[in-house]
Amino acid sequence: MFPLPKEDKKVSPYFVFYLIHAMQIGVGILGFERIIVQSAGYSSWIAILTSGASIIGLVWVSYRILNKGNNDIVAIHAEIMGKWIGGFFSFLFSLYFFSFALVVLRSYVEVLQVWVFPEVSEWIFVLIIIFLAYSYVTGGFRVVTGVSYLGILYGLPLLLVKFYPLQYADYGNLLPILNASPAELFKASKEMTLNFLGFETIFMFYPFIKDGPKSEKWAYFGVLFSIFIYLLTAFVTFVYYNQEQLKGTIWATLTLWKIVDLIIVERFEYIGISVWFFTILPNICIGLWCASRGMNRLFPVSQRSALRIFSLLLFFISVILTNRQQIDLLQKAVSQIGLYTIYFYLPCLLVLQYIIMKVKKG
């Protein structure tokens, strides 16, 4: 009922590192510092570690489900809950994957409008980015994987820019090391959830990995690298800004790019935003690929047709969202849905799968 893909459509296990890391580093990293500082002050770097550790635990849970099911989330749902109930949850997962592409696309277009092209309508950027993403996704999963690999490669030089603000650093900002209550740290960890979301896409592309169980260690490496990037970014931001400045800065990382002084470039943030496009493009491609793949598995419709429908939806919803309050509301909604999906639904699915398989064997 749910056939596995052919070998020539699969990628090597180590590509899981790029796919998962690409999904976890999107537009959120441009301004996550302000959000976690509001909850736990400069001690919120601890929330990055605790939140990241919990994600590693959830990746372990995900692989237990996938290794037992040996297929994607659509087939696993059908096996555990039957065609209709399982199909309903798979449908929700497809919409959930689509929401990744929506949040990233609309947030990046907002950055473009505010920082680079304030007089250009958002629908022009939305149309161009969707056209590019559509072109790559129609090339298949191997092309989407290549986009993820190159996106990370192109974004790595931006890490060097983080050393510029350190010449103005006040390391006393980090003291005392632990100045937040457990409740405040817990709240900051919840706020970090949106930034670590995206590893769940493995529930859709797992069958496209050669020898899926062997890719587990690469998934952990991907999450660990994401934790390192967030910690480094938070550290640089915390030693540069005082708390009051940071609470009033929406995109702290973007603002830090303004102090970069190069002989040949007057406004480095323009270059940074342009390079960052190659980092957010894999987010949109993977989200659209997973969403359209889910529909292809559920309904008698080709993945390309499903992709066209999702691309149109992506365009219209992105254009409807016109101000910061609406985009902020969208980000919070996806963050809340993601929070309940990974922390409650996935562990419940693992337990249910174990019980059902035990009963079937008995």
Coordinates of C-alpha atoms in Angstrom, one line a residue:
M1 CA 0.0 0.0 0.0
F2 CA 2.9 2.4 0.8
P3 CA 5.8 1.3 -1.4
L4 CA 9.4 2.4 -0.5
P5 CA 11.3 4.6 -3.0
K6 CA 13.8 3.1 -5.4
E7 CA 17.5 3.0 -4.5
D8 CA 18.5 5.6 -7.1
K9 CA 16.2 8.2 -5.4
K10 CA 17.9 7.8 -2.0
V11 CA 20.8 9.7 -0.4
S12 CA 23.6 8.5 1.9
P13 CA 23.0 8.5 5.7
Y14 CA 25.4 11.4 6.4
F15 CA 23.2 13.8 4.5
V16 CA 20.8 13.7 7.4
F17 CA 23.2 16.0 9.2
Y18 CA 22.7 18.7 6.6
L19 CA 18.9 18.1 6.3
I20 CA 18.2 18.4 10.0
H21 CA 20.7 21.3 10.7
A22 CA 19.3 23.2 7.7
M23 CA 15.8 23.0 9.1
Q24 CA 16.9 24.2 12.5
I25 CA 18.8 27.3 11.4
G26 CA 16.4 29.6 9.7
V27 CA 15.2 33.2 10.2
G28 CA 14.7 32.5 13.9
I29 CA 18.4 32.9 14.6
L30 CA 18.3 36.5 13.4
G31 CA 16.4 37.5 16.5
F32 CA 15.9 34.7 19.0
E33 CA 18.1 36.4 21.7
R34 CA 15.5 39.1 22.5
I35 CA 12.8 36.5 23.1
I36 CA 14.7 34.3 25.5
V37 CA 16.2 37.2 27.3
Q38 CA 12.7 38.5 28.2
S39 CA 12.1 35.2 30.0
A40 CA 15.4 34.5 31.8
G41 CA 17.8 37.4 31.3
Y42 CA 21.4 36.6 30.3
S43 CA 21.0 33.2 32.1
S44 CA 18.9 32.1 29.1
W45 CA 22.0 30.5 27.5
I46 CA 21.2 27.7 29.8
A47 CA 17.8 27.4 28.2
I48 CA 19.6 26.8 24.9
L49 CA 21.4 23.8 26.4
T50 CA 18.4 22.3 28.1
S51 CA 16.1 22.8 25.1
G52 CA 18.8 21.3 22.8
A53 CA 19.3 18.3 25.1
S54 CA 15.5 17.6 25.1
I55 CA 15.6 17.8 21.2
I56 CA 18.3 15.1 21.2
G57 CA 16.1 12.9 23.4
L58 CA 13.2 13.5 20.9
V59 CA 15.4 12.6 18.0
W60 CA 16.1 9.3 19.8
V61 CA 12.3 8.8 20.2
S62 CA 11.8 9.6 16.5
Y63 CA 14.3 6.9 15.4
R64 CA 12.7 4.3 17.6
I65 CA 9.4 4.9 15.8
L66 CA 10.9 5.0 12.3
N67 CA 13.2 2.0 12.7
K68 CA 10.3 -0.1 13.9
G69 CA 8.0 1.2 11.2
N70 CA 10.7 1.2 8.4
N71 CA 8.7 3.7 6.4
D72 CA 7.5 7.3 6.6
I73 CA 4.9 8.8 9.0
V74 CA 2.0 8.1 6.6
A75 CA 2.6 4.4 6.5
I76 CA 3.3 4.2 10.3
H77 CA 0.1 6.1 11.1
A78 CA -1.9 3.7 8.8
E79 CA -0.3 0.6 10.5
I80 CA -1.0 1.9 14.0
M81 CA -4.3 3.6 13.7
G82 CA -5.8 2.3 10.4
K83 CA -6.6 4.0 7.1
W84 CA -9.0 6.8 8.2
I85 CA -7.7 7.9 11.7
G86 CA -4.1 7.4 10.6
G87 CA -4.8 9.3 7.4
F88 CA -6.3 12.2 9.3
F89 CA -3.2 12.5 11.5
S90 CA -0.9 12.3 8.4
F91 CA -3.0 15.0 6.8
L92 CA -2.3 17.2 9.9
F93 CA 1.4 16.4 9.6
S94 CA 1.4 17.6 6.0
L95 CA -0.1 20.9 7.0
Y96 CA 2.4 21.1 9.8
F97 CA 5.3 20.7 7.4
F98 CA 3.7 23.4 5.2
S99 CA 3.6 25.8 8.1
F100 CA 7.5 25.6 8.3
A101 CA 7.7 26.9 4.8
L102 CA 5.1 29.6 5.5
V103 CA 6.8 30.9 8.7
V104 CA 10.3 31.0 7.2
L105 CA 9.2 32.6 3.9
R106 CA 7.1 35.4 5.4
S107 CA 9.6 36.2 8.1
Y108 CA 12.5 36.5 5.6
V109 CA 10.4 38.7 3.3
E110 CA 9.7 40.9 6.3
V111 CA 13.4 41.3 6.9
L112 CA 13.9 42.1 3.2
Q113 CA 11.3 44.8 3.3
V114 CA 12.4 46.4 6.6
W115 CA 16.2 46.4 5.9
V116 CA 16.7 46.5 2.1
F117 CA 13.7 47.2 0.0
P118 CA 11.1 49.1 2.1
E119 CA 9.2 50.4 -1.0
V120 CA 8.8 47.1 -2.8
S121 CA 5.6 45.1 -2.3
E122 CA 6.0 41.8 -0.4
W123 CA 4.2 39.8 -3.2
I124 CA 7.1 40.3 -5.5
F125 CA 9.6 38.7 -3.1
V126 CA 7.2 36.0 -2.2
L127 CA 6.6 35.1 -5.9
I128 CA 10.3 34.9 -6.7
I129 CA 11.2 32.8 -3.7
I130 CA 8.3 30.4 -4.3
F131 CA 9.2 30.0 -7.9
L132 CA 12.8 29.1 -7.0
A133 CA 11.7 26.7 -4.3
Y134 CA 9.2 25.1 -6.6
S135 CA 11.9 24.6 -9.3
Y136 CA 14.1 22.8 -6.8
V137 CA 11.4 20.6 -5.2
T138 CA 10.2 19.4 -8.6
G139 CA 13.8 18.1 -9.1
G140 CA 13.1 15.5 -6.4
F141 CA 14.5 14.7 -2.9
R142 CA 18.1 14.4 -4.0
V143 CA 18.0 18.0 -5.4
V144 CA 16.4 19.3 -2.2
T145 CA 19.2 17.5 -0.2
G146 CA 21.8 19.3 -2.5
V147 CA 20.2 22.7 -1.7
S148 CA 20.4 21.9 2.0
Y149 CA 24.1 21.0 1.7
L150 CA 25.0 24.1 -0.3
G151 CA 22.8 26.4 2.0
I152 CA 24.9 25.4 5.0
L153 CA 28.2 25.7 3.1
Y154 CA 27.3 29.3 1.9
G155 CA 26.2 30.4 5.3
L156 CA 29.3 29.2 7.2
P157 CA 31.5 32.3 6.4
L158 CA 28.9 34.5 8.3
L159 CA 30.2 32.8 11.5
L160 CA 33.4 34.8 11.1
V161 CA 31.4 38.1 11.3
K162 CA 30.6 37.2 14.9
F163 CA 34.1 38.1 16.0
Y164 CA 33.7 41.8 15.1
P165 CA 31.4 42.7 18.0
L166 CA 33.8 41.0 20.5
Q167 CA 36.1 44.1 20.3
Y168 CA 33.3 46.1 22.1
A169 CA 32.4 43.2 24.4
D170 CA 31.5 43.6 28.1
Y171 CA 32.0 40.1 29.5
G172 CA 30.6 41.3 32.9
N173 CA 27.2 41.1 31.2
L174 CA 27.4 37.3 31.7
L175 CA 27.7 37.5 35.5
P176 CA 26.3 36.2 37.7
I177 CA 26.2 33.0 35.6
L178 CA 22.9 31.7 37.0
N179 CA 20.5 34.5 37.8
A180 CA 17.2 33.0 36.8
S181 CA 14.7 30.8 38.6
P182 CA 13.8 27.3 37.3
A183 CA 10.4 28.7 36.2
E184 CA 12.1 31.4 34.1
L185 CA 14.5 29.0 32.5
F186 CA 11.7 26.7 31.7
K187 CA 9.8 29.5 30.0
A188 CA 13.0 30.5 28.0
S189 CA 13.4 26.8 27.0
K190 CA 9.8 26.8 25.6
E191 CA 10.6 30.0 23.7
M192 CA 13.6 28.2 22.1
T193 CA 11.3 25.5 20.7
L194 CA 10.5 27.3 17.4
N195 CA 14.2 27.5 16.7
F196 CA 14.9 23.8 17.1
L197 CA 11.7 22.7 15.2
G198 CA 12.2 21.0 11.9
F199 CA 13.9 17.7 12.8
E200 CA 10.4 16.1 12.5
T201 CA 10.7 16.3 8.7
I202 CA 12.7 13.1 9.1
F203 CA 9.4 11.4 9.5
M204 CA 8.8 12.1 5.8
F205 CA 12.2 11.6 4.2
Y206 CA 13.4 8.6 6.3
P207 CA 12.6 6.1 3.5
F208 CA 14.8 8.2 1.2
I209 CA 17.9 7.5 3.3
K210 CA 20.0 4.5 2.4
D211 CA 20.1 2.2 5.5
G212 CA 18.0 4.6 7.6
P213 CA 19.2 3.4 11.1
K214 CA 22.8 4.3 10.2
S215 CA 21.7 7.9 9.8
E216 CA 20.8 8.3 13.5
K217 CA 24.3 9.5 14.6
W218 CA 24.2 12.1 11.8
A219 CA 20.9 13.4 13.1
Y220 CA 22.5 13.9 16.6
F221 CA 25.5 15.7 15.0
G222 CA 23.1 18.0 13.1
V223 CA 21.3 18.9 16.4
L224 CA 24.6 19.4 18.3
F225 CA 25.9 21.7 15.6
S226 CA 22.6 23.7 15.8
I227 CA 23.1 24.0 19.6
F228 CA 26.6 25.3 19.0
I229 CA 25.5 27.9 16.5
Y230 CA 22.8 29.2 18.9
L231 CA 25.1 29.3 21.9
L232 CA 27.8 31.2 19.9
T233 CA 25.2 33.6 18.6
A234 CA 23.7 34.2 22.1
F235 CA 27.2 34.6 23.7
V236 CA 28.3 37.3 21.2
T237 CA 24.9 39.2 21.5
F238 CA 24.9 39.0 25.3
V239 CA 28.4 40.5 25.7
Y240 CA 27.7 43.3 23.2
Y241 CA 24.2 44.5 24.3
N242 CA 22.9 45.4 27.7
Q243 CA 19.6 43.8 28.6
E244 CA 17.5 46.9 28.0
Q245 CA 19.0 47.5 24.6
L246 CA 18.5 43.8 23.7
K247 CA 14.8 43.8 24.7
G248 CA 14.1 46.6 22.3
T249 CA 16.0 45.0 19.4
I250 CA 13.9 42.7 17.2
W251 CA 16.7 41.3 15.0
A252 CA 19.8 41.4 17.2
T253 CA 22.1 39.5 14.9
L254 CA 21.1 41.7 11.9
T255 CA 21.9 44.8 14.0
L256 CA 25.3 43.4 14.9
W257 CA 26.1 43.1 11.2
K258 CA 25.8 46.9 10.9
I259 CA 29.0 47.3 12.9
V260 CA 31.1 45.2 10.5
D261 CA 33.5 47.6 8.9
L262 CA 35.1 46.5 5.7
I263 CA 37.1 48.6 3.2
I264 CA 35.1 47.5 0.2
V265 CA 31.6 47.2 1.8
E266 CA 29.9 50.1 3.6
R267 CA 26.7 48.2 4.6
F268 CA 27.6 44.6 5.4
E269 CA 24.1 43.8 6.5
Y270 CA 22.9 43.9 2.9
I271 CA 25.5 41.2 2.0
G272 CA 24.5 39.2 5.2
I273 CA 20.8 39.3 4.3
S274 CA 21.6 38.2 0.7
V275 CA 23.8 35.3 1.8
W276 CA 21.2 34.3 4.4
F277 CA 18.8 33.6 1.6
F278 CA 20.7 30.5 0.8
T279 CA 20.2 29.4 4.4
I280 CA 16.5 29.9 4.5
L281 CA 15.8 28.4 1.0
P282 CA 16.4 24.8 2.2
N283 CA 13.8 25.4 5.0
I284 CA 11.2 26.3 2.4
C285 CA 12.2 23.5 0.0
I286 CA 12.2 20.8 2.6
G287 CA 8.9 22.0 4.1
L288 CA 7.2 22.0 0.7
W289 CA 8.7 18.7 -0.3
C290 CA 7.4 17.0 2.9
A291 CA 4.0 18.6 2.7
S292 CA 3.5 17.6 -1.0
R293 CA 4.9 14.1 -0.4
G294 CA 2.4 13.6 2.4
M295 CA -0.5 14.5 0.1
N296 CA 0.9 12.2 -2.6
R297 CA 0.9 9.3 -0.1
L298 CA -2.6 10.1 1.2
F299 CA -4.6 10.9 -2.0
P300 CA -4.6 9.9 -5.6
V301 CA -2.7 13.0 -6.7
S302 CA 0.8 13.4 -8.0
Q303 CA 3.4 15.1 -5.8
R304 CA 3.9 17.8 -8.4
S305 CA 0.1 18.6 -8.4
A306 CA 0.1 18.8 -4.6
L307 CA 3.2 21.0 -4.7
R308 CA 1.4 23.4 -7.0
I309 CA -1.5 23.6 -4.6
F310 CA 0.8 24.2 -1.7
S311 CA 2.8 26.8 -3.6
L312 CA -0.4 28.8 -4.4
L313 CA -1.5 28.5 -0.7
L314 CA 1.9 29.7 0.3
F315 CA 1.7 32.7 -2.0
F316 CA -1.8 33.8 -0.9
I317 CA -1.3 33.4 2.8
S318 CA 2.1 35.1 2.7
V319 CA 0.6 38.1 0.9
I320 CA -2.4 38.3 3.4
L321 CA 0.0 38.6 6.3
T322 CA 1.0 42.3 6.0
N323 CA 2.3 43.5 9.5
R324 CA 4.6 42.5 12.3
Q325 CA 1.7 41.6 14.7
Q326 CA 0.3 39.1 12.2
I327 CA 3.7 37.5 11.5
D328 CA 4.5 37.3 15.2
L329 CA 1.1 35.6 15.8
L330 CA 1.9 33.1 13.1
Q331 CA 5.3 32.3 14.6
K332 CA 3.8 31.8 18.0
A333 CA 1.0 29.6 16.7
V334 CA 3.5 27.3 14.8
S335 CA 5.7 27.3 17.9
Q336 CA 2.9 26.1 20.1
I337 CA 1.7 23.5 17.7
G338 CA 5.3 22.3 17.3
L339 CA 5.7 22.2 21.1
Y340 CA 2.8 19.8 21.6
T341 CA 3.7 17.8 18.5
I342 CA 7.2 16.9 19.6
Y343 CA 6.9 16.8 23.4
F344 CA 3.5 15.1 23.6
Y345 CA 2.5 13.5 20.4
L346 CA 5.8 11.8 19.4
P347 CA 6.3 10.0 22.8
C348 CA 2.6 8.9 22.8
L349 CA 3.0 7.6 19.2
L350 CA 6.1 5.5 20.3
V351 CA 4.1 3.9 23.2
L352 CA 1.1 3.2 21.0
Q353 CA 3.3 1.7 18.3
Y354 CA 4.9 -0.6 20.9
I355 CA 1.6 -1.7 22.2
I356 CA 0.0 -2.4 18.8
M357 CA 3.1 -4.3 17.6
K358 CA 3.1 -6.4 20.8
V359 CA -0.6 -7.2 20.4
K360 CA -0.1 -8.2 16.7
K361 CA 2.8 -10.5 17.5
G362 CA 0.7 -12.0 20.4

